[in-house]
Short mmCIF file of C-alpha atoms in Angstrom, two decimals:
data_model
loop_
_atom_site.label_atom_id
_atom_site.label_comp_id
_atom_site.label_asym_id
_atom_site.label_seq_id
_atom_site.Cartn_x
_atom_site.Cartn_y
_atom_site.Cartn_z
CA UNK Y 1 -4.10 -5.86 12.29
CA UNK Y 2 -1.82 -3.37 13.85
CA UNK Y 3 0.89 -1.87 11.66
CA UNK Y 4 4.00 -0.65 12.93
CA UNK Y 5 3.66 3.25 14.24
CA UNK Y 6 6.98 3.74 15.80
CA UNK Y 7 10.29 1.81 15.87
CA UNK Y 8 9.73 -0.28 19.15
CA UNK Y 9 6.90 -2.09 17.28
CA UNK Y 10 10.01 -3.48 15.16
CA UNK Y 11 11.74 -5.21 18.26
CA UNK Y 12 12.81 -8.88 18.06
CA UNK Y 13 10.59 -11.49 18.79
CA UNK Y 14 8.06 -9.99 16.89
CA UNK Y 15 7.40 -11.04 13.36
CA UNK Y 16 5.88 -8.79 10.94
CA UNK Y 17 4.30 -9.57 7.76
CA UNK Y 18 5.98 -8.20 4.55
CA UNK Y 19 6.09 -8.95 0.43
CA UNK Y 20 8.86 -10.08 -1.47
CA UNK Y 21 9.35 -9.71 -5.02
CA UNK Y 22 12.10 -11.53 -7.19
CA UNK Y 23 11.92 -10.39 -10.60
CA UNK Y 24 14.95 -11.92 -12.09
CA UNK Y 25 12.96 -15.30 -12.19
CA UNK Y 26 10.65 -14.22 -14.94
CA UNK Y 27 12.67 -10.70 -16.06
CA UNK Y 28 16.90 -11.60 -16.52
CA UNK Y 29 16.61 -8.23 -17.42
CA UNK Y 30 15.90 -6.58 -13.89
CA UNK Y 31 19.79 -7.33 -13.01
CA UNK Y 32 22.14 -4.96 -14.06
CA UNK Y 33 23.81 -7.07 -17.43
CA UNK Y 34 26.76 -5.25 -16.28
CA UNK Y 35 26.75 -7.19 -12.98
CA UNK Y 36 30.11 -8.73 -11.95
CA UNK Y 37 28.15 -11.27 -10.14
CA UNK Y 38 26.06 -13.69 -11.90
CA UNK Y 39 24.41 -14.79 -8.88
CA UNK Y 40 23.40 -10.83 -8.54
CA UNK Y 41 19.38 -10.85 -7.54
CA UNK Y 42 17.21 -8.03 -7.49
CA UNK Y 43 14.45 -7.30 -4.58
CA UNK Y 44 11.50 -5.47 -3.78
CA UNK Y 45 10.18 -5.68 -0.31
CA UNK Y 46 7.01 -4.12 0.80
CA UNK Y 47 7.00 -3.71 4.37
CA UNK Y 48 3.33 -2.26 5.49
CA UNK Y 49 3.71 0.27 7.99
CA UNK Y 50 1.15 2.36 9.51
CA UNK Y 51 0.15 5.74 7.51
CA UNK Y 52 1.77 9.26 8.90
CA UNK Y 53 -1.53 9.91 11.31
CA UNK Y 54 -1.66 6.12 12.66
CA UNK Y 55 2.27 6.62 12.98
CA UNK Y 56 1.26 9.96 15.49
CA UNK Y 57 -1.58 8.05 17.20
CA UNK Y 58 0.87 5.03 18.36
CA UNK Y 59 3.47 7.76 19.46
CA UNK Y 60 0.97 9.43 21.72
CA UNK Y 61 -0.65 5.84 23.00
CA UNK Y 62 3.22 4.63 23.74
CA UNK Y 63 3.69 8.11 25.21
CA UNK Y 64 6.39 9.04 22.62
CA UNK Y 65 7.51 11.28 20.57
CA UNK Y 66 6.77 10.70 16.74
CA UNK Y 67 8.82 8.89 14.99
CA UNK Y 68 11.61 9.97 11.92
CA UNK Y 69 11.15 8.15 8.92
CA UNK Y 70 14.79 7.36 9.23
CA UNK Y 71 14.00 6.26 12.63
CA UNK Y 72 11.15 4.38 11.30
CA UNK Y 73 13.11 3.12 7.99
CA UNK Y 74 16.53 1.66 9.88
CA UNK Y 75 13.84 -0.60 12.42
CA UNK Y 76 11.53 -1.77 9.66
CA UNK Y 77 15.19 -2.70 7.80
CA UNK Y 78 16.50 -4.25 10.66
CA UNK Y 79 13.05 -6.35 11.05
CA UNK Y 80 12.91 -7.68 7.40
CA UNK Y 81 16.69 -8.64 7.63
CA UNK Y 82 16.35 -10.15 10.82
CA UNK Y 83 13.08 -12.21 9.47
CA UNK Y 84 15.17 -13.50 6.56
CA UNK Y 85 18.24 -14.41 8.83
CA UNK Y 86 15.39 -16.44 10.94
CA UNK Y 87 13.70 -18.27 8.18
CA UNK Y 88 17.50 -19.82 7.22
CA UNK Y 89 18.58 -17.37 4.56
CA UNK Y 90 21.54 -15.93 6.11
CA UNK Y 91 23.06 -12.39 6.71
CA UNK Y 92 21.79 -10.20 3.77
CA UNK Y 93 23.42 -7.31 4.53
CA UNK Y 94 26.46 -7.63 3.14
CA UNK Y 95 24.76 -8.53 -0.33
CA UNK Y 96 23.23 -5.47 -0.74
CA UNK Y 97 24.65 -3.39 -3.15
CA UNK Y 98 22.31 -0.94 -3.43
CA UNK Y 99 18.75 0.16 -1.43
CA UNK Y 100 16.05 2.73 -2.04
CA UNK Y 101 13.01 2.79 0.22
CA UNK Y 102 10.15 4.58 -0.12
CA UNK Y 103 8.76 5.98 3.17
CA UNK Y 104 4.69 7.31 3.76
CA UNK Y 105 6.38 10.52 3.94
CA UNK Y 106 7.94 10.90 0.15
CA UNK Y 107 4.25 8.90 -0.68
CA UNK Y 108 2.57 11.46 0.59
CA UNK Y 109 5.15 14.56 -1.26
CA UNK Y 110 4.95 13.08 -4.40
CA UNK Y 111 1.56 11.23 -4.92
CA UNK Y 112 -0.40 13.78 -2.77
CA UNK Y 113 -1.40 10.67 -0.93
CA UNK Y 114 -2.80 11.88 2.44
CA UNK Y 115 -1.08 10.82 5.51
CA UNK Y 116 1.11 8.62 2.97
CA UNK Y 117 -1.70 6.48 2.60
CA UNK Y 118 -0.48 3.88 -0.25
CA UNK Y 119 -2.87 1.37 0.61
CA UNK Y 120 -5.62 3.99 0.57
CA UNK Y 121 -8.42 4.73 3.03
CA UNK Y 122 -7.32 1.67 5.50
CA UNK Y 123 -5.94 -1.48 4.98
CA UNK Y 124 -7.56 -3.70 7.79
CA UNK Y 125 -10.31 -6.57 7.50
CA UNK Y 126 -13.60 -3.77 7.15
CA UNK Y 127 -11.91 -1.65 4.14
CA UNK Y 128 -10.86 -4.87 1.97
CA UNK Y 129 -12.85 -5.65 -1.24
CA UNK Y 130 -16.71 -5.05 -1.26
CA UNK Y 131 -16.13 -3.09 2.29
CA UNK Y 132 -14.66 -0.22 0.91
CA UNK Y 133 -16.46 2.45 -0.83
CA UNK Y 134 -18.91 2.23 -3.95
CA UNK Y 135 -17.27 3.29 -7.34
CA UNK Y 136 -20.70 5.86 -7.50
CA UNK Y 137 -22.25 7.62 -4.77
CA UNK Y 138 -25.29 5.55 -3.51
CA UNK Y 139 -26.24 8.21 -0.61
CA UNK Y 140 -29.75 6.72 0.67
CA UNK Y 141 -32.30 9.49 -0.25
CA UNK Y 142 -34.17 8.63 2.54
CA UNK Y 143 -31.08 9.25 4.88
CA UNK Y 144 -29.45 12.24 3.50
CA UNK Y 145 -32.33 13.60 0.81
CA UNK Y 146 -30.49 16.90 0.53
CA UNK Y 147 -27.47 15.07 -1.20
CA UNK Y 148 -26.80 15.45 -4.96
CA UNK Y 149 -25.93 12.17 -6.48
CA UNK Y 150 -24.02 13.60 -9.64
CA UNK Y 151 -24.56 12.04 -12.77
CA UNK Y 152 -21.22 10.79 -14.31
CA UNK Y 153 -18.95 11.10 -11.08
CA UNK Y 154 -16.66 7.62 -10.92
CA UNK Y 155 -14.41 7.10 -8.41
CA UNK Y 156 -11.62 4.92 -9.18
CA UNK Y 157 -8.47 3.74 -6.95
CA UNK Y 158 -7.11 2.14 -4.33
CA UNK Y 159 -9.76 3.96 -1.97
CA UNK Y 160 -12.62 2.38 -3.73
CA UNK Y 161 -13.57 -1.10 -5.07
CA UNK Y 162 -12.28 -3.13 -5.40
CA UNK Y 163 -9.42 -2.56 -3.49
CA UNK Y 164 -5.60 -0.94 -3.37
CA UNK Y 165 -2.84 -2.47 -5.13
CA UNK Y 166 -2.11 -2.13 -9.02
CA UNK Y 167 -3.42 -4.95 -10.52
CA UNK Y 168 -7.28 -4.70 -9.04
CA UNK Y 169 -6.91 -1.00 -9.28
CA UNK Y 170 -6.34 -1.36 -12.93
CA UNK Y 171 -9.63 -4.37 -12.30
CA UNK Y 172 -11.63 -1.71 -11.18
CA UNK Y 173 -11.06 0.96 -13.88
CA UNK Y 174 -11.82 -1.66 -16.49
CA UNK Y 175 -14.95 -2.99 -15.08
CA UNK Y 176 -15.82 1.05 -14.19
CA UNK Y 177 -14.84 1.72 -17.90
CA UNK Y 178 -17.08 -1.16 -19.19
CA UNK Y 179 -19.97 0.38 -16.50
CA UNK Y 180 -19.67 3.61 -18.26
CA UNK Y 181 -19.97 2.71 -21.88
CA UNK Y 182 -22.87 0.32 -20.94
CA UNK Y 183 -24.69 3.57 -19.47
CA UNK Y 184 -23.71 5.70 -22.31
CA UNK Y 185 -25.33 3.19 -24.84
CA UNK Y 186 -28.23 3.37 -22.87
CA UNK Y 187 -28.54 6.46 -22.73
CA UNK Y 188 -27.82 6.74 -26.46
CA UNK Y 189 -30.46 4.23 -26.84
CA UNK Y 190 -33.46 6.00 -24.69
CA UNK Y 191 -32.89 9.27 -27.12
#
């Protein structure tokens, strides 16, 4: 799966996948009540994009130079408006009243998310679910025997297991959580 790296990789004719979220049908209260417009919606689209170093790599394979974010932002924009105008929903860009995107950029400012990494390590087919790494280092001894393997060190995220995105992330700190009480009571058990 290639993600988008620069804004040619937006051009028409090419479809790229994206999310979209419409929380007025289970949350009325994600429209402004103040809304003139009854008919007023709210979105959230999440349009993957490559990370800030996969952004510089496809500059440098398509021999240019690296991309703004606004570059970046207005052909992404222009792709997911496009998409809708193609799958029969008309011209949505009069009906938006207001925008905020979030570019790897600001990800990587405020969340200290390197390379603006949201979807952690990698998001392609070898870093989904049991393919990304352990919740506990497993170092073979026999392989690197010189390694420490720390005793209570958890890793929990969207870098680990089982995978990016809120709701497993919050999966995989309850299942780590129930992992670490089940050790302690062992341990509390052996004394």
């Amino acid at each position: 799966w290639n993600r988008s790296g620069v804004p040619e990789d937006f051009r028409e004719g090419v479809q790229h996948n994206f999310y979209v979220h419409r929380p007025k049908a289970t949350d009325p209260s994600c429209v402004p009540s103040n809304s003139a417009d009854a008919d007023e919606e709210s979105l959230m689209v999440l349009l993957p994009v490559g990370n800030l170093a996969q952004m510089e790599k496809r500059a440098k394979e398509k021999g240019v130079a690296m991309p703004t974010m606004e570059e970046m932002v207005a052909a992404g924009r222009e792709s997911v408006l496009r998409r809708f105008e193609e799958s029969g929903h008309g011209n949505l860009r009069d009906c938006i009243v207001e925008e905020t995107v979030i570019d790897p950029r600001e990800w990587e400012e405020a969340y200290n998310l390197k390379h603006g990494a949201v979807f952690g390590l990698s998001h392609g087919l070898l870093q989904l679910a049991c393919f990304r790494p352990p919740t506990k280092t497993q170092l073979p001894a026999a392989v690197w025997p010189e390694t420490p393997v720390p005793d209570g060190l958890h890793f929990i995220g969207a870098s680990t297991r089982p995978g990016n995105g809120v709701p497993l992330v919050m999966m995989g700190v309850a299942v780590e959580f129930e992992n670490i009480l089940k050790a302690e009571k062992a341990r509390t058990m052996a004394r």
